[in-house]
Amino acid sequence: MAEVRYEAASRIYPGSEEPAVDALDLHITDGELLVLVGPSGSGKSTALRMLAGLEYVDKGSIFINDVDVTLKPPQERDIAMVFQNYALYPSMTVAENMGFALKQAKVPKEQRRAQVEEAARILDLEPYLDRKPKNLSGGQRQRVAMGRAIVRSPQVFLMDEPQSNLDAKLRVQTRTELADLQARLGTTMVYVTHDQVEAMTMGHRVAVLKDGILQQVDAPRTLYNAPRNRFVAGFIGSPAMNILDVERIDGALKIGSLDVPLTPDLAGKVTAASTSDFAVGVRPEHLSFTEGGLAGEVVVVEALGSESFIHVRTLHQGGEQLLVIREDGQSSIQRGDRVALSIAGPIHVFGSDGERIAG
Ligand code: ADP
Ligand code: MG
């Protein structure tokens, strides 16, 4: 059982000007599955390695259960980490692979065996304990890598893109299994991925990083419904949120001929803002085809069966704009169709600094 706290924790790699992780403040509660997500190079692995004790913390501190572990070596943190490119020992059986860390820690043989068997039971690996890794499927190997972590019953699991060796279908299956495993064990887990879908489906909460800076940490639904800034708005959700640059004209926001519907609260905030440059975000499911709306032409139809993503080129403010609309899978709209769009759901308004104003 463990909670984790990063307090203004930074890592500045030698020779680098910019921190790879910049004053990270993050509180992970006991039993939580927190996902760290962000583009490549955003500092996810560095943040995880700082917690594991594998990376120096240049400023700030890290606490596990109120114990300051900032200067403690990895083995004194009671943490187990599964890496991106986990390697199993090819000459060892599954049981030996899973028990290796325990053997090194000089755990007696009988106890080792009991712990390995318990982990194998949890992971459905019992029939494979005597096999060598080469005689396992990709998914089974991944479970063995996980097994090596859970035999130690650590206080915290750290996983750095453990799925990246697996094909797409297997990833979907194993991420469900992993979330289920975490729920059953109740062990605090920090899981790193660059895949926002994985983050949204697995995380109790999701922390979004960009350029080493934490952008937002919230439950998946809150991230989706109320992104704090333009970056989070564009990063979370697929297809991405449509984000249009608009201008305030006489207190109203307009996209070409289309009035952006503003609640009284939002209209007040837009009027009060010091800038007249805004961006309006609309999710693909919140645009609809209606006569008299913003005119455009369908350029691509992605028909997925259950739903279709319709890409429309519009003309407004003298510029072309590509918008994506999520439609029913049975939609009859075709490439080349002339259409008109309007907003049929919540909108998000961002100021010129990219911060959410409201909406
Ligand atoms: P992510 O895991 O999100 O892809 P990383 O934490 O690996 O990001 O990297 C964050 C930043 O730190 C990147 O700019 C990367 O180039 C840099 N970086 C990572 N590891 C090192 C290192 N050992 N030495 C110097 N710079 C590094
Ligand atoms: Mg990484």
mmCIF file of C-alpha atoms and ligand atoms in Angstrom:
data_model
loop_
_atom_site.group_PDB
_atom_site.id
_atom_site.type_symbol
_atom_site.label_atom_id
_atom_site.label_comp_id
_atom_site.label_asym_id
_atom_site.label_seq_id
_atom_site.Cartn_x
_atom_site.Cartn_y
_atom_site.Cartn_z
ATOM 1 C CA MET A 1 0.000 0.000 0.000
ATOM 2 C CA ALA A 2 1.555 3.248 -1.000
ATOM 3 C CA GLU A 3 0.950 6.791 -2.037
ATOM 4 C CA VAL A 4 3.473 8.740 -4.052
ATOM 5 C CA ARG A 5 4.186 12.448 -4.113
ATOM 6 C CA TYR A 6 6.358 14.407 -6.495
ATOM 7 C CA GLU A 7 7.045 17.856 -5.054
ATOM 8 C CA ALA A 8 8.398 20.365 -7.565
ATOM 9 C CA ALA A 9 10.664 17.567 -8.809
ATOM 10 C CA SER A 10 12.963 18.446 -11.719
ATOM 11 C CA ARG A 11 15.527 16.604 -13.769
ATOM 12 C CA ILE A 12 18.010 18.559 -15.843
ATOM 13 C CA TYR A 13 20.286 16.270 -17.818
ATOM 14 C CA PRO A 14 23.950 17.305 -17.820
ATOM 15 C CA GLY A 15 24.669 19.503 -20.811
ATOM 16 C CA SER A 16 21.021 20.401 -21.264
ATOM 17 C CA GLU A 17 19.488 23.828 -20.668
ATOM 18 C CA GLU A 18 15.867 22.757 -20.431
ATOM 19 C CA PRO A 19 14.666 20.425 -17.690
ATOM 20 C CA ALA A 20 13.484 17.058 -19.039
ATOM 21 C CA VAL A 21 11.001 17.124 -16.149
ATOM 22 C CA ASP A 22 10.178 20.580 -14.865
ATOM 23 C CA ALA A 23 8.972 21.141 -11.294
ATOM 24 C CA LEU A 24 6.588 18.203 -11.337
ATOM 25 C CA ASP A 25 3.906 18.305 -8.656
ATOM 26 C CA LEU A 26 1.911 15.112 -8.621
ATOM 27 C CA HIS A 27 0.144 13.220 -5.881
ATOM 28 C CA ILE A 28 -0.717 9.581 -6.639
ATOM 29 C CA THR A 29 -3.074 8.041 -4.139
ATOM 30 C CA ASP A 30 -2.892 4.584 -2.606
ATOM 31 C CA GLY A 31 -4.209 1.924 -4.989
ATOM 32 C CA GLU A 32 -4.456 4.307 -7.880
ATOM 33 C CA LEU A 33 -3.586 3.458 -11.481
ATOM 34 C CA LEU A 34 -2.159 6.721 -12.728
ATOM 35 C CA VAL A 35 -1.192 6.990 -16.397
ATOM 36 C CA LEU A 36 1.499 9.404 -17.533
ATOM 37 C CA VAL A 37 0.879 10.295 -21.155
ATOM 38 C CA GLY A 38 2.485 12.682 -23.617
ATOM 39 C CA PRO A 39 4.285 12.792 -26.940
ATOM 40 C CA SER A 40 7.727 11.278 -27.391
ATOM 41 C CA GLY A 41 10.348 13.285 -25.494
ATOM 42 C CA SER A 42 7.847 14.878 -23.103
ATOM 43 C CA GLY A 43 9.623 13.466 -20.041
ATOM 44 C CA LYS A 44 7.467 10.446 -19.182
ATOM 45 C CA SER A 45 10.308 7.944 -18.818
ATOM 46 C CA THR A 46 12.420 10.462 -16.933
ATOM 47 C CA ALA A 47 9.604 11.119 -14.450
ATOM 48 C CA LEU A 48 9.146 7.385 -13.904
ATOM 49 C CA ARG A 49 12.863 6.753 -13.538
ATOM 50 C CA MET A 50 13.098 9.549 -10.967
ATOM 51 C CA LEU A 51 10.497 7.727 -8.900
ATOM 52 C CA ALA A 52 12.339 4.417 -9.338
ATOM 53 C CA GLY A 53 15.595 5.996 -8.203
ATOM 54 C CA LEU A 54 17.242 5.408 -11.568
ATOM 55 C CA GLU A 55 17.472 9.097 -12.376
ATOM 56 C CA TYR A 56 18.824 11.894 -10.246
ATOM 57 C CA VAL A 57 16.373 14.494 -8.910
ATOM 58 C CA ASP A 58 18.081 17.876 -9.398
ATOM 59 C CA LYS A 59 15.455 19.955 -7.604
ATOM 60 C CA GLY A 60 12.456 19.145 -5.456
ATOM 61 C CA SER A 61 11.630 15.853 -3.760
ATOM 62 C CA ILE A 62 9.816 12.566 -4.098
ATOM 63 C CA PHE A 63 7.944 10.899 -1.274
ATOM 64 C CA ILE A 64 6.583 7.383 -0.925
ATOM 65 C CA ASN A 65 4.191 7.101 2.033
ATOM 66 C CA ASP A 66 5.511 10.347 3.465
ATOM 67 C CA VAL A 67 9.065 9.018 3.458
ATOM 68 C CA ASP A 68 11.423 11.236 1.499
ATOM 69 C CA VAL A 69 13.055 8.833 -0.973
ATOM 70 C CA THR A 70 14.724 11.509 -3.103
ATOM 71 C CA LEU A 71 18.215 10.306 -2.218
ATOM 72 C CA LYS A 72 17.442 6.635 -1.617
ATOM 73 C CA PRO A 73 18.854 3.985 -3.952
ATOM 74 C CA PRO A 74 16.346 1.980 -6.052
ATOM 75 C CA GLN A 75 16.529 -1.154 -3.888
ATOM 76 C CA GLU A 76 15.383 0.790 -0.837
ATOM 77 C CA ARG A 77 12.213 2.058 -2.503
ATOM 78 C CA ASP A 78 10.258 -1.205 -2.721
ATOM 79 C CA ILE A 79 9.236 -0.537 -6.285
ATOM 80 C CA ALA A 80 9.069 -2.888 -9.276
ATOM 81 C CA MET A 81 9.491 -1.616 -12.788
ATOM 82 C CA VAL A 82 8.598 -3.172 -16.141
ATOM 83 C CA PHE A 83 10.500 -1.563 -18.977
ATOM 84 C CA GLN A 84 9.675 -0.838 -22.584
ATOM 85 C CA ASN A 85 12.051 -3.473 -23.901
ATOM 86 C CA TYR A 86 11.851 -6.096 -21.221
ATOM 87 C CA ALA A 87 14.187 -8.975 -21.904
ATOM 88 C CA LEU A 88 13.544 -12.403 -20.472
ATOM 89 C CA TYR A 89 16.518 -14.669 -19.890
ATOM 90 C CA PRO A 90 16.233 -17.113 -22.816
ATOM 91 C CA SER A 91 18.011 -19.995 -21.081
ATOM 92 C CA MET A 92 15.786 -19.839 -18.004
ATOM 93 C CA THR A 93 12.305 -21.269 -17.626
ATOM 94 C CA VAL A 94 9.316 -19.071 -16.918
ATOM 95 C CA ALA A 95 9.533 -19.991 -13.233
ATOM 96 C CA GLU A 96 13.235 -19.147 -13.088
ATOM 97 C CA ASN A 97 12.678 -15.869 -14.890
ATOM 98 C CA MET A 98 9.955 -14.913 -12.488
ATOM 99 C CA GLY A 99 11.911 -15.957 -9.431
ATOM 100 C CA PHE A 100 15.211 -14.399 -10.469
ATOM 101 C CA ALA A 101 14.934 -11.219 -8.412
ATOM 102 C CA LEU A 102 13.901 -13.224 -5.364
ATOM 103 C CA LYS A 103 16.888 -15.530 -5.787
ATOM 104 C CA GLN A 104 19.183 -12.529 -5.962
ATOM 105 C CA ALA A 105 17.568 -11.204 -2.807
ATOM 106 C CA LYS A 106 18.427 -14.583 -1.212
ATOM 107 C CA VAL A 107 14.839 -15.531 -0.531
ATOM 108 C CA PRO A 108 14.790 -19.238 0.514
ATOM 109 C CA LYS A 109 13.868 -21.696 -2.232
ATOM 110 C CA GLU A 110 10.542 -22.873 -0.803
ATOM 111 C CA GLN A 111 9.290 -19.347 -0.250
ATOM 112 C CA ARG A 112 10.480 -18.354 -3.715
ATOM 113 C CA ARG A 113 8.507 -21.168 -5.218
ATOM 114 C CA ALA A 114 5.374 -20.217 -3.347
ATOM 115 C CA GLN A 115 5.639 -16.612 -4.484
ATOM 116 C CA VAL A 116 6.268 -17.578 -8.108
ATOM 117 C CA GLU A 117 3.327 -19.962 -8.076
ATOM 118 C CA GLU A 118 1.067 -17.319 -6.609
ATOM 119 C CA ALA A 119 2.100 -14.817 -9.284
ATOM 120 C CA ALA A 120 1.669 -17.461 -11.985
ATOM 121 C CA ARG A 121 -1.819 -18.183 -10.715
ATOM 122 C CA ILE A 122 -2.770 -14.502 -10.846
ATOM 123 C CA LEU A 123 -1.384 -14.182 -14.370
ATOM 124 C CA ASP A 124 -2.713 -17.505 -15.694
ATOM 125 C CA LEU A 125 0.812 -18.691 -16.308
ATOM 126 C CA GLU A 126 0.671 -21.902 -14.261
ATOM 127 C CA PRO A 127 0.744 -24.274 -17.269
ATOM 128 C CA TYR A 128 3.833 -22.564 -18.658
ATOM 129 C CA LEU A 129 6.138 -22.454 -15.639
ATOM 130 C CA ASP A 130 8.559 -25.012 -17.070
ATOM 131 C CA ARG A 131 8.700 -23.561 -20.566
ATOM 132 C CA LYS A 132 11.430 -21.432 -22.041
ATOM 133 C CA PRO A 133 10.488 -17.933 -23.285
ATOM 134 C CA LYS A 134 10.961 -18.937 -26.941
ATOM 135 C CA ASN A 135 8.067 -21.370 -26.578
ATOM 136 C CA LEU A 136 5.642 -18.662 -25.481
ATOM 137 C CA SER A 137 3.461 -16.236 -27.418
ATOM 138 C CA GLY A 138 4.154 -12.505 -27.288
ATOM 139 C CA GLY A 139 1.330 -11.966 -24.836
ATOM 140 C CA GLN A 140 2.530 -14.748 -22.546
ATOM 141 C CA ARG A 141 6.049 -13.333 -22.552
ATOM 142 C CA GLN A 142 4.666 -9.994 -21.554
ATOM 143 C CA ARG A 143 2.838 -11.609 -18.675
ATOM 144 C CA VAL A 144 6.083 -13.248 -17.548
ATOM 145 C CA ALA A 145 7.722 -9.810 -17.531
ATOM 146 C CA MET A 146 4.820 -8.622 -15.403
ATOM 147 C CA GLY A 147 5.217 -11.709 -13.222
ATOM 148 C CA ARG A 148 8.800 -10.793 -12.462
ATOM 149 C CA ALA A 149 7.479 -7.526 -11.059
ATOM 150 C CA ILE A 150 4.576 -8.885 -9.049
ATOM 151 C CA VAL A 151 6.418 -11.788 -7.329
ATOM 152 C CA ARG A 152 8.112 -9.191 -5.192
ATOM 153 C CA SER A 153 4.802 -7.709 -3.954
ATOM 154 C CA PRO A 154 6.215 -4.210 -4.271
ATOM 155 C CA GLN A 155 4.544 -1.099 -2.906
ATOM 156 C CA VAL A 156 4.381 0.468 -6.353
ATOM 157 C CA PHE A 157 4.461 -0.872 -9.919
ATOM 158 C CA LEU A 158 6.066 1.252 -12.571
ATOM 159 C CA MET A 159 5.450 0.397 -16.204
ATOM 160 C CA ASP A 160 7.157 2.167 -19.062
ATOM 161 C CA GLU A 161 5.327 1.398 -22.306
ATOM 162 C CA PRO A 162 5.274 -2.325 -21.520
ATOM 163 C CA GLN A 163 2.983 -2.911 -24.472
ATOM 164 C CA SER A 164 5.255 -1.582 -27.181
ATOM 165 C CA ASN A 165 6.457 -5.057 -28.190
ATOM 166 C CA LEU A 166 2.943 -6.282 -28.863
ATOM 167 C CA ASP A 167 0.762 -6.029 -31.949
ATOM 168 C CA ALA A 168 -2.313 -3.813 -31.894
ATOM 169 C CA LYS A 169 -4.875 -6.491 -31.132
ATOM 170 C CA LEU A 170 -2.864 -7.988 -28.313
ATOM 171 C CA ARG A 171 -2.286 -4.540 -26.835
ATOM 172 C CA VAL A 172 -6.003 -3.992 -26.462
ATOM 173 C CA GLN A 173 -6.422 -7.347 -24.772
ATOM 174 C CA THR A 174 -3.436 -7.058 -22.446
ATOM 175 C CA ARG A 175 -4.202 -3.515 -21.369
ATOM 176 C CA THR A 176 -7.595 -4.712 -20.176
ATOM 177 C CA GLU A 177 -5.927 -7.603 -18.350
ATOM 178 C CA LEU A 178 -3.396 -5.289 -16.819
ATOM 179 C CA ALA A 179 -6.011 -2.852 -15.552
ATOM 180 C CA ASP A 180 -7.930 -5.809 -14.131
ATOM 181 C CA LEU A 181 -4.775 -7.183 -12.495
ATOM 182 C CA GLN A 182 -4.036 -3.820 -10.909
ATOM 183 C CA ALA A 183 -7.579 -3.630 -9.586
ATOM 184 C CA ARG A 184 -7.345 -7.119 -8.077
ATOM 185 C CA LEU A 185 -3.969 -6.535 -6.459
ATOM 186 C CA GLY A 186 -4.879 -3.001 -5.403
ATOM 187 C CA THR A 187 -1.257 -1.968 -5.797
ATOM 188 C CA THR A 188 -0.494 1.634 -6.738
ATOM 189 C CA MET A 189 0.656 1.749 -10.357
ATOM 190 C CA VAL A 190 2.216 4.404 -12.527
ATOM 191 C CA TYR A 191 1.883 3.485 -16.182
ATOM 192 C CA VAL A 192 3.611 5.352 -18.999
ATOM 193 C CA THR A 193 2.347 5.441 -22.561
ATOM 194 C CA HIS A 194 2.377 7.821 -25.534
ATOM 195 C CA ASP A 195 -0.975 6.378 -26.625
ATOM 196 C CA GLN A 196 -3.837 8.554 -25.444
ATOM 197 C CA VAL A 197 -6.420 5.824 -26.051
ATOM 198 C CA GLU A 198 -4.481 3.490 -23.783
ATOM 199 C CA ALA A 199 -4.211 6.274 -21.209
ATOM 200 C CA MET A 200 -7.917 7.051 -21.315
ATOM 201 C CA THR A 201 -9.029 3.427 -21.097
ATOM 202 C CA MET A 202 -6.646 2.369 -18.324
ATOM 203 C CA GLY A 203 -6.097 5.327 -16.056
ATOM 204 C CA HIS A 204 -8.101 6.129 -12.966
ATOM 205 C CA ARG A 205 -6.508 9.495 -13.588
ATOM 206 C CA VAL A 206 -4.327 10.619 -16.455
ATOM 207 C CA ALA A 207 -1.436 13.076 -16.189
ATOM 208 C CA VAL A 208 -0.588 14.810 -19.465
ATOM 209 C CA LEU A 209 3.013 15.927 -19.999
ATOM 210 C CA LYS A 210 4.437 18.210 -22.670
ATOM 211 C CA ASP A 211 8.037 19.411 -22.776
ATOM 212 C CA GLY A 212 8.583 18.160 -19.236
ATOM 213 C CA ILE A 213 5.704 20.232 -17.888
ATOM 214 C CA LEU A 214 2.569 18.729 -16.386
ATOM 215 C CA GLN A 215 -0.377 20.149 -18.320
ATOM 216 C CA GLN A 216 -3.271 18.590 -16.469
ATOM 217 C CA VAL A 217 -4.055 15.633 -14.262
ATOM 218 C CA ASP A 218 -7.633 14.494 -14.062
ATOM 219 C CA ALA A 219 -10.024 11.614 -14.535
ATOM 220 C CA PRO A 220 -10.282 10.621 -18.223
ATOM 221 C CA ARG A 221 -13.747 12.086 -18.582
ATOM 222 C CA THR A 222 -12.724 15.428 -17.115
ATOM 223 C CA LEU A 223 -9.736 15.616 -19.446
ATOM 224 C CA TYR A 224 -12.054 14.990 -22.350
ATOM 225 C CA ASN A 225 -14.816 17.340 -21.268
ATOM 226 C CA ALA A 226 -12.761 20.164 -19.822
ATOM 227 C CA PRO A 227 -9.216 20.243 -21.216
ATOM 228 C CA ARG A 228 -7.263 22.999 -19.470
ATOM 229 C CA ASN A 229 -5.482 24.193 -22.565
ATOM 230 C CA ARG A 230 -5.251 23.840 -26.302
ATOM 231 C CA PHE A 231 -2.562 21.194 -26.113
ATOM 232 C CA VAL A 232 -4.596 18.829 -23.940
ATOM 233 C CA ALA A 233 -7.671 19.543 -26.058
ATOM 234 C CA GLY A 234 -5.846 18.449 -29.195
ATOM 235 C CA PHE A 235 -3.963 15.551 -27.640
ATOM 236 C CA ILE A 236 -6.837 13.753 -25.930
ATOM 237 C CA GLY A 237 -9.532 12.308 -28.197
ATOM 238 C CA SER A 238 -9.477 10.634 -31.575
ATOM 239 C CA PRO A 239 -10.132 12.034 -34.098
ATOM 240 C CA ALA A 240 -8.707 15.146 -32.493
ATOM 241 C CA MET A 241 -10.857 18.064 -31.444
ATOM 242 C CA ASN A 242 -11.405 20.608 -34.219
ATOM 243 C CA ILE A 243 -9.713 23.810 -33.137
ATOM 244 C CA LEU A 244 -10.391 26.969 -35.113
ATOM 245 C CA ASP A 245 -8.846 30.380 -34.750
ATOM 246 C CA VAL A 246 -11.618 32.945 -34.477
ATOM 247 C CA GLU A 247 -11.984 36.615 -33.801
ATOM 248 C CA ARG A 248 -14.269 38.461 -31.465
ATOM 249 C CA ILE A 249 -16.463 40.771 -33.475
ATOM 250 C CA ASP A 250 -18.927 42.934 -31.530
ATOM 251 C CA GLY A 251 -18.738 40.613 -28.559
ATOM 252 C CA ALA A 252 -19.561 37.519 -30.633
ATOM 253 C CA LEU A 253 -17.292 34.766 -31.905
ATOM 254 C CA LYS A 254 -17.773 33.966 -35.545
ATOM 255 C CA ILE A 255 -16.504 31.218 -37.802
ATOM 256 C CA GLY A 256 -17.274 32.681 -41.212
ATOM 257 C CA SER A 257 -21.030 33.034 -41.339
ATOM 258 C CA LEU A 258 -21.485 30.789 -38.322
ATOM 259 C CA ASP A 259 -22.122 32.267 -34.906
ATOM 260 C CA VAL A 260 -20.434 30.292 -32.175
ATOM 261 C CA PRO A 261 -23.166 29.609 -29.616
ATOM 262 C CA LEU A 262 -22.021 31.056 -26.285
ATOM 263 C CA THR A 263 -23.654 30.591 -22.909
ATOM 264 C CA PRO A 264 -24.188 33.881 -21.037
ATOM 265 C CA ASP A 265 -21.282 32.985 -18.747
ATOM 266 C CA LEU A 266 -18.970 32.315 -21.656
ATOM 267 C CA ALA A 267 -20.099 35.409 -23.533
ATOM 268 C CA GLY A 268 -19.259 37.473 -20.459
ATOM 269 C CA LYS A 269 -15.785 35.957 -20.195
ATOM 270 C CA VAL A 270 -15.110 36.434 -23.893
ATOM 271 C CA THR A 271 -16.163 40.073 -23.675
ATOM 272 C CA ALA A 272 -14.043 40.638 -20.582
ATOM 273 C CA ALA A 273 -10.920 39.070 -22.084
ATOM 274 C CA SER A 274 -8.104 41.443 -22.980
ATOM 275 C CA THR A 275 -7.497 39.778 -26.318
ATOM 276 C CA SER A 276 -9.731 39.591 -29.370
ATOM 277 C CA ASP A 277 -8.000 36.455 -30.641
ATOM 278 C CA PHE A 278 -9.559 33.208 -29.569
ATOM 279 C CA ALA A 279 -9.581 29.595 -30.571
ATOM 280 C CA VAL A 280 -12.760 27.597 -30.482
ATOM 281 C CA GLY A 281 -12.640 23.844 -30.033
ATOM 282 C CA VAL A 282 -15.425 21.507 -31.080
ATOM 283 C CA ARG A 283 -15.278 17.734 -30.803
ATOM 284 C CA PRO A 284 -16.112 15.783 -33.992
ATOM 285 C CA GLU A 285 -19.308 14.429 -32.381
ATOM 286 C CA HIS A 286 -20.497 17.957 -31.616
ATOM 287 C CA LEU A 287 -20.702 19.098 -35.216
ATOM 288 C CA SER A 288 -23.691 18.248 -37.315
ATOM 289 C CA PHE A 289 -24.923 18.716 -40.847
ATOM 290 C CA THR A 290 -27.675 21.334 -40.964
ATOM 291 C CA GLU A 291 -28.980 23.539 -43.704
ATOM 292 C CA GLY A 292 -27.911 27.123 -43.428
ATOM 293 C CA GLY A 293 -24.737 26.288 -41.518
ATOM 294 C CA LEU A 294 -21.120 26.800 -42.481
ATOM 295 C CA ALA A 295 -20.662 25.731 -46.108
ATOM 296 C CA GLY A 296 -18.106 23.146 -47.068
ATOM 297 C CA GLU A 297 -17.234 20.201 -49.238
ATOM 298 C CA VAL A 298 -16.630 16.618 -48.147
ATOM 299 C CA VAL A 299 -13.050 15.634 -48.983
ATOM 300 C CA VAL A 300 -12.651 12.292 -47.209
ATOM 301 C CA VAL A 301 -15.056 9.776 -45.697
ATOM 302 C CA GLU A 302 -13.582 7.234 -43.294
ATOM 303 C CA ALA A 303 -16.289 4.610 -42.921
ATOM 304 C CA LEU A 304 -15.433 2.356 -39.983
ATOM 305 C CA GLY A 305 -18.725 0.485 -39.860
ATOM 306 C CA SER A 306 -19.817 1.510 -36.388
ATOM 307 C CA GLU A 307 -19.119 5.153 -37.150
ATOM 308 C CA SER A 308 -17.827 7.380 -39.929
ATOM 309 C CA PHE A 309 -15.395 10.274 -39.774
ATOM 310 C CA ILE A 310 -16.283 12.842 -42.369
ATOM 311 C CA HIS A 311 -13.631 15.367 -43.322
ATOM 312 C CA VAL A 312 -15.008 18.632 -44.620
ATOM 313 C CA ARG A 313 -13.151 21.540 -46.169
ATOM 314 C CA THR A 314 -14.785 24.808 -45.273
ATOM 315 C CA LEU A 315 -14.132 28.371 -46.283
ATOM 316 C CA HIS A 316 -14.184 31.018 -43.623
ATOM 317 C CA GLN A 317 -12.304 34.197 -42.881
ATOM 318 C CA GLY A 318 -10.853 33.838 -46.326
ATOM 319 C CA GLY A 319 -9.065 30.630 -45.323
ATOM 320 C CA GLU A 320 -9.683 26.977 -45.858
ATOM 321 C CA GLN A 321 -10.263 24.908 -42.787
ATOM 322 C CA LEU A 322 -10.432 21.146 -42.479
ATOM 323 C CA LEU A 323 -12.977 19.856 -39.976
ATOM 324 C CA VAL A 324 -13.806 16.333 -38.888
ATOM 325 C CA ILE A 325 -17.345 15.281 -38.051
ATOM 326 C CA ARG A 326 -18.241 12.019 -36.366
ATOM 327 C CA GLU A 327 -21.321 10.467 -37.910
ATOM 328 C CA ASP A 328 -23.332 7.317 -37.775
ATOM 329 C CA GLY A 329 -21.664 4.356 -39.467
ATOM 330 C CA GLN A 330 -24.546 4.165 -41.918
ATOM 331 C CA SER A 331 -24.188 7.781 -43.043
ATOM 332 C CA SER A 332 -24.836 8.203 -46.771
ATOM 333 C CA ILE A 333 -22.616 11.263 -47.115
ATOM 334 C CA GLN A 334 -20.020 10.891 -49.827
ATOM 335 C CA ARG A 335 -16.835 12.509 -50.962
ATOM 336 C CA GLY A 336 -17.608 15.582 -53.074
ATOM 337 C CA ASP A 337 -20.931 16.319 -51.367
ATOM 338 C CA ARG A 338 -21.698 19.958 -50.644
ATOM 339 C CA VAL A 339 -22.679 20.247 -46.998
ATOM 340 C CA ALA A 340 -23.386 22.804 -44.289
ATOM 341 C CA LEU A 341 -22.222 22.439 -40.707
ATOM 342 C CA SER A 342 -23.344 23.724 -37.385
ATOM 343 C CA ILE A 343 -22.320 23.288 -33.790
ATOM 344 C CA ALA A 344 -24.534 20.895 -31.885
ATOM 345 C CA GLY A 345 -22.806 20.426 -28.570
ATOM 346 C CA PRO A 346 -20.429 21.926 -26.051
ATOM 347 C CA ILE A 347 -17.625 24.149 -27.260
ATOM 348 C CA HIS A 348 -14.298 25.051 -25.724
ATOM 349 C CA VAL A 349 -12.849 28.538 -25.893
ATOM 350 C CA PHE A 350 -9.123 29.168 -25.559
ATOM 351 C CA GLY A 351 -7.407 32.533 -25.248
ATOM 352 C CA SER A 352 -4.435 33.625 -27.336
ATOM 353 C CA ASP A 353 -2.109 32.020 -24.752
ATOM 354 C CA GLY A 354 -3.788 28.659 -25.353
ATOM 355 C CA GLU A 355 -5.356 28.488 -21.881
ATOM 356 C CA ARG A 356 -8.971 27.502 -21.562
ATOM 357 C CA ILE A 357 -11.228 30.463 -20.932
ATOM 358 C CA ALA A 358 -14.323 28.420 -20.303
ATOM 359 C CA GLY A 359 -16.936 26.381 -22.082
HETATM 360 P P1 ADP B 1 9.561 10.263 -23.102
HETATM 361 O O1 ADP B 1 9.702 9.055 -22.256
HETATM 362 O O2 ADP B 1 8.323 11.059 -22.816
HETATM 363 O O3 ADP B 1 9.694 9.973 -24.565
HETATM 364 P P2 ADP B 1 12.133 11.039 -21.953
HETATM 365 O O4 ADP B 1 11.907 11.156 -20.495
HETATM 366 O O5 ADP B 1 12.806 9.812 -22.456
HETATM 367 O O6 ADP B 1 10.765 11.294 -22.726
HETATM 368 O O7 ADP B 1 12.983 12.282 -22.437
HETATM 369 C C1 ADP B 1 12.679 13.614 -22.071
HETATM 370 C C2 ADP B 1 13.764 14.531 -22.610
HETATM 371 O O8 ADP B 1 14.994 14.248 -22.010
HETATM 372 C C3 ADP B 1 13.993 14.380 -24.115
HETATM 373 O O9 ADP B 1 14.284 15.644 -24.645
HETATM 374 C C4 ADP B 1 15.193 13.472 -24.188
HETATM 375 O O10 ADP B 1 15.926 13.711 -25.361
HETATM 376 C C5 ADP B 1 15.997 13.876 -22.959
HETATM 377 N N1 ADP B 1 16.752 12.759 -22.389
HETATM 378 C C6 ADP B 1 16.268 11.559 -22.022
HETATM 379 N N2 ADP B 1 17.244 10.791 -21.487
HETATM 380 C C7 ADP B 1 18.380 11.523 -21.542
HETATM 381 C C8 ADP B 1 19.734 11.296 -21.114
HETATM 382 N N3 ADP B 1 20.110 10.143 -20.539
HETATM 383 N N4 ADP B 1 20.627 12.298 -21.319
HETATM 384 C C9 ADP B 1 20.261 13.463 -21.873
HETATM 385 N N5 ADP B 1 18.999 13.759 -22.272
HETATM 386 C C10 ADP B 1 18.065 12.797 -22.107
HETATM 387 MG MG MG B 2 9.958 7.021 -22.818
#
